[in-house]
Tab-separated table of C-alpha atoms in Angstrom:
chain	number	residue	atom	x	y	z
S	1	MET	CA	83.094	128.925	97.363
S	2	GLU	CA	83.551	126.850	94.232
S	3	GLY	CA	84.303	123.147	94.472
S	4	LYS	CA	87.511	121.658	93.106
S	5	VAL	CA	87.765	119.991	89.737
S	6	LEU	CA	89.786	116.764	89.212
S	7	ASN	CA	90.772	116.107	85.605
S	8	TYR	CA	91.735	112.671	84.211
S	9	TYR	CA	91.135	110.172	81.422
S	10	ALA	CA	89.272	106.879	81.788
S	11	GLY	CA	89.749	105.684	78.234
S	12	GLY	CA	92.845	105.809	76.114
S	13	ASN	CA	94.078	105.366	72.515
S	14	THR	CA	96.914	102.960	73.410
S	15	ALA	CA	99.319	100.528	71.846
S	16	ARG	CA	96.738	97.898	72.730
S	17	GLY	CA	93.881	99.660	71.024
S	18	PHE	CA	91.218	101.666	72.797
S	19	TYR	CA	91.495	100.653	76.441
S	20	SER	CA	88.653	101.430	78.813
S	21	LEU	CA	88.872	101.994	82.596
S	22	TYR	CA	85.457	103.653	82.835
S	23	ASP	CA	83.721	101.070	84.968
S	24	SER	CA	86.322	101.462	87.791
S	25	ASN	CA	85.447	105.152	88.175
S	26	PHE	CA	81.680	104.576	88.392
S	27	GLN	CA	81.727	101.692	90.911
S	28	ALA	CA	80.904	103.860	93.936
S	29	LEU	CA	77.967	105.692	92.347
S	30	ASP	CA	74.328	105.273	93.261
S	31	ARG	CA	73.145	106.894	90.083
S	32	LEU	CA	74.641	106.978	86.588
S	33	PHE	CA	73.052	108.532	83.518
S	34	ILE	CA	74.345	106.908	80.346
S	35	LEU	CA	73.963	109.123	77.348
S	36	LYS	CA	73.207	107.543	73.940
S	37	GLY	CA	73.165	109.398	70.656
S	38	GLY	CA	75.407	110.126	67.717
S	39	PRO	CA	78.128	112.808	67.359
S	40	GLY	CA	76.948	116.334	67.662
S	41	THR	CA	73.941	115.512	69.880
S	42	GLY	CA	75.240	117.594	72.816
S	43	LYS	CA	76.517	114.938	75.187
S	44	SER	CA	79.782	116.680	76.158
S	45	THR	CA	78.052	120.068	76.362
S	46	LEU	CA	75.489	118.658	78.813
S	47	MET	CA	78.162	117.042	80.986
S	48	LYS	CA	80.262	120.194	81.076
S	49	LYS	CA	77.136	122.155	82.067
S	50	ILE	CA	76.351	119.764	84.939
S	51	GLY	CA	79.957	120.017	86.136
S	52	GLN	CA	79.810	123.786	86.104
S	53	ILE	CA	76.490	123.992	87.898
S	54	TRP	CA	77.519	121.849	90.830
S	55	ASN	CA	81.036	123.123	90.922
S	56	LEU	CA	79.642	126.683	91.421
S	57	ARG	CA	77.479	125.291	94.226
S	58	GLY	CA	80.595	124.195	96.072
S	59	PHE	CA	80.671	120.512	95.095
S	60	ASP	CA	83.963	118.863	93.972
S	61	THR	CA	83.592	117.334	90.517
S	62	GLU	CA	85.578	114.985	88.337
S	63	LEU	CA	85.855	115.496	84.582
S	64	LEU	CA	86.682	112.453	82.478
S	65	HIS	CA	88.317	113.863	79.389
S	66	CYS	CA	87.977	112.501	75.849
S	67	SER	CA	91.252	111.130	74.396
S	68	SER	CA	89.888	111.512	70.819
S	69	ASP	CA	88.699	115.080	71.098
S	70	ASN	CA	90.652	117.595	73.230
S	71	ASP	CA	87.568	119.881	73.558
S	72	SER	CA	85.175	117.175	74.763
S	73	ILE	CA	84.667	115.215	77.946
S	74	ASP	CA	83.378	111.622	78.220
S	75	GLY	CA	81.929	111.902	81.686
S	76	VAL	CA	81.380	113.961	84.842
S	77	ILE	CA	81.105	112.755	88.438
S	78	ILE	CA	79.877	114.527	91.564
S	79	PRO	CA	81.390	112.268	94.236
S	80	LYS	CA	79.496	113.607	97.265
S	81	LEU	CA	76.141	113.038	95.518
S	82	LYS	CA	77.360	109.666	94.190
S	83	VAL	CA	76.001	110.588	90.742
S	84	GLY	CA	77.650	110.646	87.340
S	85	VAL	CA	76.815	111.238	83.704
S	86	VAL	CA	78.763	109.459	80.926
S	87	ASP	CA	78.848	109.174	77.177
S	88	GLY	CA	77.787	105.566	76.612
S	89	THR	CA	78.452	105.423	72.883
S	90	ALA	CA	81.240	103.351	71.297
S	91	PRO	CA	84.066	102.914	72.046
S	92	HIS	CA	83.387	103.644	75.718
S	93	VAL	CA	80.487	101.207	76.255
S	94	ILE	CA	79.413	101.033	79.869
S	95	GLU	CA	78.178	97.720	81.335
S	96	PRO	CA	75.295	98.463	83.740
S	97	LYS	CA	75.233	96.718	87.145
S	98	ALA	CA	71.566	97.459	87.971
S	99	PRO	CA	69.739	98.994	84.986
S	100	GLY	CA	67.029	101.326	86.099
S	101	ALA	CA	68.087	101.157	89.733
S	102	ILE	CA	71.556	102.672	89.287
S	103	GLU	CA	72.040	103.214	85.596
S	104	ASP	CA	69.553	105.045	83.432
S	105	TYR	CA	69.875	105.249	79.669
S	106	VAL	CA	69.190	108.720	78.153
S	107	ASN	CA	68.474	108.666	74.451
S	108	LEU	CA	69.453	112.024	72.829
S	109	GLY	CA	68.589	110.455	69.515
S	110	GLU	CA	64.949	111.456	70.282
S	111	ALA	CA	65.994	114.947	69.197
S	112	TRP	CA	67.185	114.126	65.682
S	113	ASP	CA	65.272	114.039	62.411
S	114	SER	CA	65.628	110.528	61.166
S	115	GLY	CA	64.406	111.507	57.779
S	116	LEU	CA	67.186	114.002	57.296
S	117	LEU	CA	69.784	111.463	58.533
S	118	ALA	CA	68.378	108.802	56.199
S	119	GLN	CA	69.145	111.165	53.254
S	120	GLU	CA	72.771	111.270	54.477
S	121	LYS	CA	73.080	107.516	55.018
S	122	ASP	CA	75.802	106.951	52.460
S	123	ALA	CA	77.880	109.863	53.723
S	124	ILE	CA	77.457	108.698	57.354
S	125	LEU	CA	78.530	105.143	56.499
S	126	SER	CA	81.509	106.384	54.467
S	127	LEU	CA	82.676	108.760	57.220
S	128	ASN	CA	82.343	106.039	59.879
S	129	GLY	CA	84.433	103.753	57.772
S	130	LYS	CA	87.149	106.365	57.374
S	131	ILE	CA	87.140	107.117	61.093
S	132	LYS	CA	87.632	103.397	61.844
S	133	GLU	CA	90.491	103.195	59.336
S	134	ALA	CA	92.198	106.259	60.983
S	135	PHE	CA	91.935	104.764	64.464
S	136	ASP	CA	93.139	101.340	63.230
S	137	SER	CA	96.124	103.089	61.680
S	138	ALA	CA	96.855	104.909	64.915
S	139	TYR	CA	96.725	101.679	66.939
S	140	ARG	CA	99.023	99.940	64.454
S	141	SER	CA	101.521	102.702	64.806
S	142	PHE	CA	101.334	102.684	68.587
S	143	GLY	CA	101.677	98.924	68.579
S	144	GLU	CA	104.817	99.119	66.508
S	145	ALA	CA	106.132	101.827	68.827
S	146	LEU	CA	105.560	99.509	71.772
S	147	LYS	CA	107.705	96.740	70.134
S	148	ILE	CA	110.498	99.266	69.619
S	149	HIS	CA	110.118	100.465	73.192
S	150	GLU	CA	110.390	96.885	74.453
S	151	THR	CA	113.654	96.492	72.517
S	152	LEU	CA	114.959	99.628	74.132
S	153	GLU	CA	113.869	98.314	77.562
S	154	LYS	CA	115.995	95.166	77.190
S	155	ILE	CA	119.161	97.289	77.112
S	156	TYR	CA	118.476	98.583	80.578
S	157	ILE	CA	116.932	95.407	81.934
S	158	GLU	CA	120.147	93.499	81.102
S	159	ASN	CA	122.122	96.141	83.018
S	160	MET	CA	119.953	96.477	86.078
S	161	ASP	CA	120.506	95.354	89.690
S	162	PHE	CA	117.230	93.627	90.627
S	163	GLU	CA	118.241	93.066	94.236
S	164	LYS	CA	118.719	96.818	94.664
S	165	ALA	CA	115.298	97.307	92.972
S	166	ASP	CA	113.650	95.037	95.537
S	167	GLU	CA	115.438	96.832	98.305
S	168	LEU	CA	114.271	100.195	96.993
S	169	ALA	CA	110.674	98.994	96.906
S	170	GLU	CA	110.849	97.659	100.493
S	171	ASN	CA	112.384	100.904	101.765
S	172	LEU	CA	109.682	102.999	100.126
S	173	ILE	CA	106.877	100.717	101.450
S	174	GLU	CA	108.307	101.173	104.916
S	175	GLN	CA	108.759	104.930	104.442
S	176	PHE	CA	105.252	105.489	103.098
S	177	PHE	CA	103.265	103.106	105.262
S	178	GLY	CA	105.346	101.882	108.130
S	179	SER	CA	103.173	99.915	110.578
S	180	LEU	CA	100.037	101.632	109.324
S	181	SER	CA	97.012	99.355	108.911
S	182	LEU	CA	93.514	100.712	108.468
S	183	ASN	CA	90.514	98.700	109.528
S	184	LYS	CA	88.665	98.963	106.227
S	185	LYS	CA	88.681	97.670	102.657
S	186	SER	CA	90.669	99.942	100.410
S	187	ALA	CA	88.914	101.751	97.583
S	188	ILE	CA	90.877	101.301	94.316
S	189	VAL	CA	90.187	103.328	91.153
S	190	HIS	CA	91.918	102.909	87.888
S	191	ARG	CA	92.515	105.861	85.589
S	192	TYR	CA	94.957	107.554	83.218
S	193	LEU	CA	96.931	110.681	84.110
S	194	GLY	CA	97.267	111.464	80.405
S	195	ALA	CA	96.548	110.232	76.925
S	196	ALA	CA	97.602	110.261	73.308
S	197	THR	CA	95.232	112.757	71.679
S	198	PRO	CA	94.855	114.452	68.294
S	199	LYS	CA	96.928	117.303	69.738
S	200	GLY	CA	99.665	115.087	71.042
S	201	ALA	CA	100.336	113.697	74.542
S	202	ILE	CA	98.297	115.547	77.221
S	203	ASP	CA	98.460	115.018	80.931
S	204	PHE	CA	96.930	116.369	84.159
S	205	VAL	CA	99.660	115.702	86.616
S	206	PRO	CA	99.734	119.255	88.071
S	207	ASN	CA	95.953	119.210	88.640
S	208	LEU	CA	95.902	115.729	90.121
S	209	THR	CA	98.722	116.417	92.570
S	210	GLU	CA	98.186	120.056	93.438
S	211	GLU	CA	96.771	119.448	96.914
S	212	LEU	CA	99.265	116.760	97.959
S	213	SER	CA	101.977	117.601	100.463
S	214	LYS	CA	104.551	115.027	99.177
S	215	ARG	CA	105.353	114.252	95.553
S	216	TYR	CA	107.948	111.727	94.361
S	217	PHE	CA	109.268	112.142	90.882
S	218	ILE	CA	110.494	108.840	89.481
S	219	LYS	CA	113.271	109.394	86.909
S	220	GLY	CA	114.872	106.662	84.791
S	221	ARG	CA	115.001	105.038	81.441
S	222	ALA	CA	112.740	102.502	79.758
S	223	GLY	CA	112.927	99.170	81.566
S	224	THR	CA	114.395	100.490	84.847
S	225	GLY	CA	111.461	99.185	86.903
S	226	LYS	CA	109.340	102.309	87.398
S	227	SER	CA	106.047	100.532	86.724
S	228	THR	CA	107.084	97.445	88.762
S	229	LEU	CA	107.915	99.698	91.758
S	230	LEU	CA	104.454	101.362	91.531
S	231	LYS	CA	102.688	97.969	91.324
S	232	LYS	CA	104.468	96.804	94.498
S	233	LEU	CA	103.492	100.000	96.353
S	234	ALA	CA	99.873	99.711	95.222
S	235	GLN	CA	99.656	96.092	96.350
S	236	SER	CA	101.059	97.006	99.792
S	237	ALA	CA	98.743	99.954	100.151
S	238	GLU	CA	95.722	97.839	99.321
S	239	ALA	CA	96.716	95.227	101.891
S	240	LYS	CA	96.869	97.936	104.523
S	241	GLY	CA	93.382	99.257	103.750
S	242	LEU	CA	94.536	102.492	102.063
S	243	ASP	CA	92.585	104.029	99.214
S	244	VAL	CA	94.610	104.172	95.990
S	245	GLU	CA	94.198	106.069	92.766
S	246	VAL	CA	96.020	103.930	90.200
S	247	TYR	CA	96.964	105.784	87.046
S	248	HIS	CA	97.847	103.529	84.146
S	249	CYS	CA	100.164	104.363	81.304
S	250	GLY	CA	98.356	105.982	78.370
S	251	PHE	CA	100.744	104.245	75.943
S	252	ASP	CA	100.708	100.795	77.497
S	253	PRO	CA	97.819	100.294	79.973
S	254	HIS	CA	99.469	97.182	81.364
S	255	SER	CA	102.028	99.510	82.972
S	256	LEU	CA	101.483	102.076	85.732
S	257	ASP	CA	102.480	105.781	85.648
S	258	MET	CA	101.353	107.098	89.040
S	259	LEU	CA	99.826	106.264	92.407
S	260	ILE	CA	98.040	108.739	94.658
S	261	PHE	CA	97.382	108.007	98.331
S	262	ARG	CA	95.210	110.975	99.237
S	263	GLU	CA	94.783	109.885	102.855
S	264	LEU	CA	98.551	110.282	103.233
S	265	GLY	CA	98.912	113.330	100.905
S	266	ILE	CA	101.370	111.358	98.696
S	267	ALA	CA	101.808	111.043	94.967
S	268	ILE	CA	104.538	108.994	93.282
S	269	PHE	CA	104.751	109.061	89.531
S	270	ASP	CA	106.863	108.313	86.422
S	271	SER	CA	108.231	111.788	85.675
S	272	THR	CA	109.768	111.052	82.311
S	273	ALA	CA	108.617	112.128	78.831
S	274	PRO	CA	105.919	112.720	77.791
S	275	HIS	CA	104.856	113.671	81.276
S	276	GLU	CA	108.154	115.008	82.533
S	277	TYR	CA	108.150	117.305	85.543
S	278	PHE	CA	110.739	118.537	88.061
S	279	PRO	CA	110.527	119.446	91.727
S	280	GLU	CA	109.225	122.968	92.274
S	281	ARG	CA	107.859	123.079	95.789
S	282	THR	CA	108.564	121.923	99.329
S	283	GLY	CA	107.931	118.174	99.690
S	284	ASP	CA	109.007	117.307	96.082
S	285	GLU	CA	111.655	114.607	95.804
S	286	ILE	CA	113.365	112.731	92.956
S	287	ILE	CA	113.923	108.983	92.813
S	288	ASP	CA	116.390	108.288	90.002
S	289	MET	CA	116.085	104.655	89.000
S	290	TYR	CA	118.953	104.909	86.512
S	291	ASP	CA	121.438	106.226	89.076
S	292	LEU	CA	120.286	103.799	91.748
S	293	LEU	CA	119.899	100.578	89.833
S	294	VAL	CA	121.646	100.585	86.437
S	295	THR	CA	125.257	99.776	85.716
S	296	PRO	CA	127.173	103.061	85.356
S	297	GLY	CA	128.091	103.863	81.740
S	298	THR	CA	125.123	101.996	80.179
S	299	ASP	CA	123.923	105.103	78.374
S	300	GLU	CA	127.355	105.698	76.933
S	301	LYS	CA	128.059	102.051	75.990
S	302	TYR	CA	124.863	101.664	74.036
S	303	ALA	CA	124.515	105.326	72.881
S	304	ASP	CA	124.132	104.618	69.119
S	305	GLU	CA	121.612	101.844	69.588
S	306	ILE	CA	119.656	103.898	72.113
S	307	GLU	CA	119.552	106.891	69.798
S	308	ASP	CA	118.408	104.841	66.845
S	309	LEU	CA	115.643	103.073	68.821
S	310	SER	CA	114.494	106.363	70.396
S	311	THR	CA	114.249	107.972	66.925
S	312	GLN	CA	112.241	105.037	65.591
S	313	TYR	CA	109.947	105.182	68.632
S	314	LYS	CA	109.302	108.933	68.272
S	315	ASN	CA	108.545	108.544	64.587
S	316	LYS	CA	106.004	105.793	65.173
S	317	MET	CA	104.347	107.826	67.952
S	318	ALA	CA	104.122	110.802	65.606
S	319	GLU	CA	102.497	108.644	63.005
S	320	GLY	CA	99.901	107.508	65.531
S	321	ILE	CA	99.156	111.026	66.679
S	322	SER	CA	98.760	112.123	63.021
S	323	SER	CA	96.175	109.378	62.479
S	324	LEU	CA	94.277	110.456	65.615
S	325	ALA	CA	94.234	113.999	64.249
S	326	GLN	CA	92.905	112.633	60.966
S	327	ALA	CA	90.188	110.730	62.756
S	328	LYS	CA	89.150	113.932	64.579
S	329	THR	CA	88.879	115.901	61.360
S	330	ILE	CA	86.657	113.236	59.760
S	331	HIS	CA	84.611	113.046	62.979
S	332	ASP	CA	84.020	116.790	62.775
S	333	ASP	CA	82.511	116.278	59.296
S	334	LEU	CA	80.228	113.515	60.669
S	335	GLU	CA	79.251	115.663	63.622
S	336	GLU	CA	78.159	118.487	61.302
S	337	ILE	CA	75.662	116.097	59.583
S	338	TYR	CA	74.083	115.219	62.944
S	339	VAL	CA	74.039	118.826	64.244
S	340	ASN	CA	72.038	119.863	61.121
S	341	ALA	CA	69.477	117.131	61.964
S	342	MET	CA	69.034	118.007	65.631
S	343	ASP	CA	66.220	119.819	67.372
S	344	PHE	CA	68.141	121.167	70.306
S	345	SER	CA	64.976	122.302	72.081
S	346	VAL	CA	64.286	118.610	72.613
S	347	VAL	CA	67.863	118.157	73.858
S	348	ASP	CA	67.334	121.029	76.303
S	349	ARG	CA	64.175	119.334	77.612
S	350	ILE	CA	66.016	116.042	78.125
S	351	ASN	CA	68.901	117.822	79.795
S	352	GLY	CA	66.530	119.638	82.115
S	353	LYS	CA	65.116	116.354	83.343
S	354	ILE	CA	68.583	115.059	84.248
S	355	ILE	CA	69.483	118.347	86.013
S	356	ASP	CA	66.148	118.239	87.953
S	357	GLU	CA	66.846	114.680	89.155
S	358	ILE	CA	70.342	115.621	90.323
S	359	ASP	CA	68.773	118.613	92.034
S	360	GLU	CA	66.522	116.253	93.968
S	361	MET	CA	69.523	114.160	94.954
S	362	GLU	CA	71.295	117.263	96.219
S	363	GLY	CA	68.223	118.176	98.274
S	364	LYS	CA	68.244	114.789	99.957
S	365	PHE	CA	71.985	115.066	100.587
S	366	LEU	CA	71.669	118.452	102.233
């Protein structure tokens, strides 16, 4: 029987630049292979292969997807074996806790022909510069979109009942946790449920929540307290010793989009665009923050302003996505240079060593 696969992002192209949450997801591992090497050196292919091998052996795996390339992953984790493999090249630089003891650097650059790459030095430098410009442009557009979004939020914040918001949070804390208190320290991991990618906004909500018995869909407008509610729930759960998967907003990582309490079978998430879903199975429930907390008629009263700001926001987000797509196209050209300079028989040999070591870890586990 195959193991289950959990999909998420641990790094995001956000309104605050590239924002990494990688370290949080590797904190429980006893072994972490950090792959070094340029584009086209086979890092994603190796990680996918490892995920497939152990998934077919019945082990649950976690795939950390790449927000800059929809066809690549940045990491794979086999939780039961407490082992992971991660792309350790910029921008997702991993800070080792115990180099050699836990983390082990794997240099895939051993497989490239430095002489051939030296002949392409000017092209490589030029392409890297253009990639940086495209990402910088994306982050500027997302940053401008955030400012517009904050202006939109003010409309609803000024028409919101904060006492009712506090009461809602307290009621949900009681409903979820009651008098529950576990005699352990909670395990907290920080992730993204989705990301802005070259192909637009992508999320993994269905995969992340498929085994949970209770899902709460938070509806509402910008500024109606969705993230604040999630932060209060997360804080309460941690105080009670519950494990929490904290999913940050792929647009603004300072905000939260979802919490999962797997011990309770509960997920609660911001179910508005671009990750908008609706109840479809028993146990699904809507929490509408606009209906519960905002002065009736606010949408109608400020309709023109809301429409204008929403259009500006969507346009800036589209600009940012376009820049990410441009960065991906240029990166593909850079990747081709490295692929042509690679000896993949050397890569296969390096990969085999990693797979053999994980095999040994599995033998000890069994």
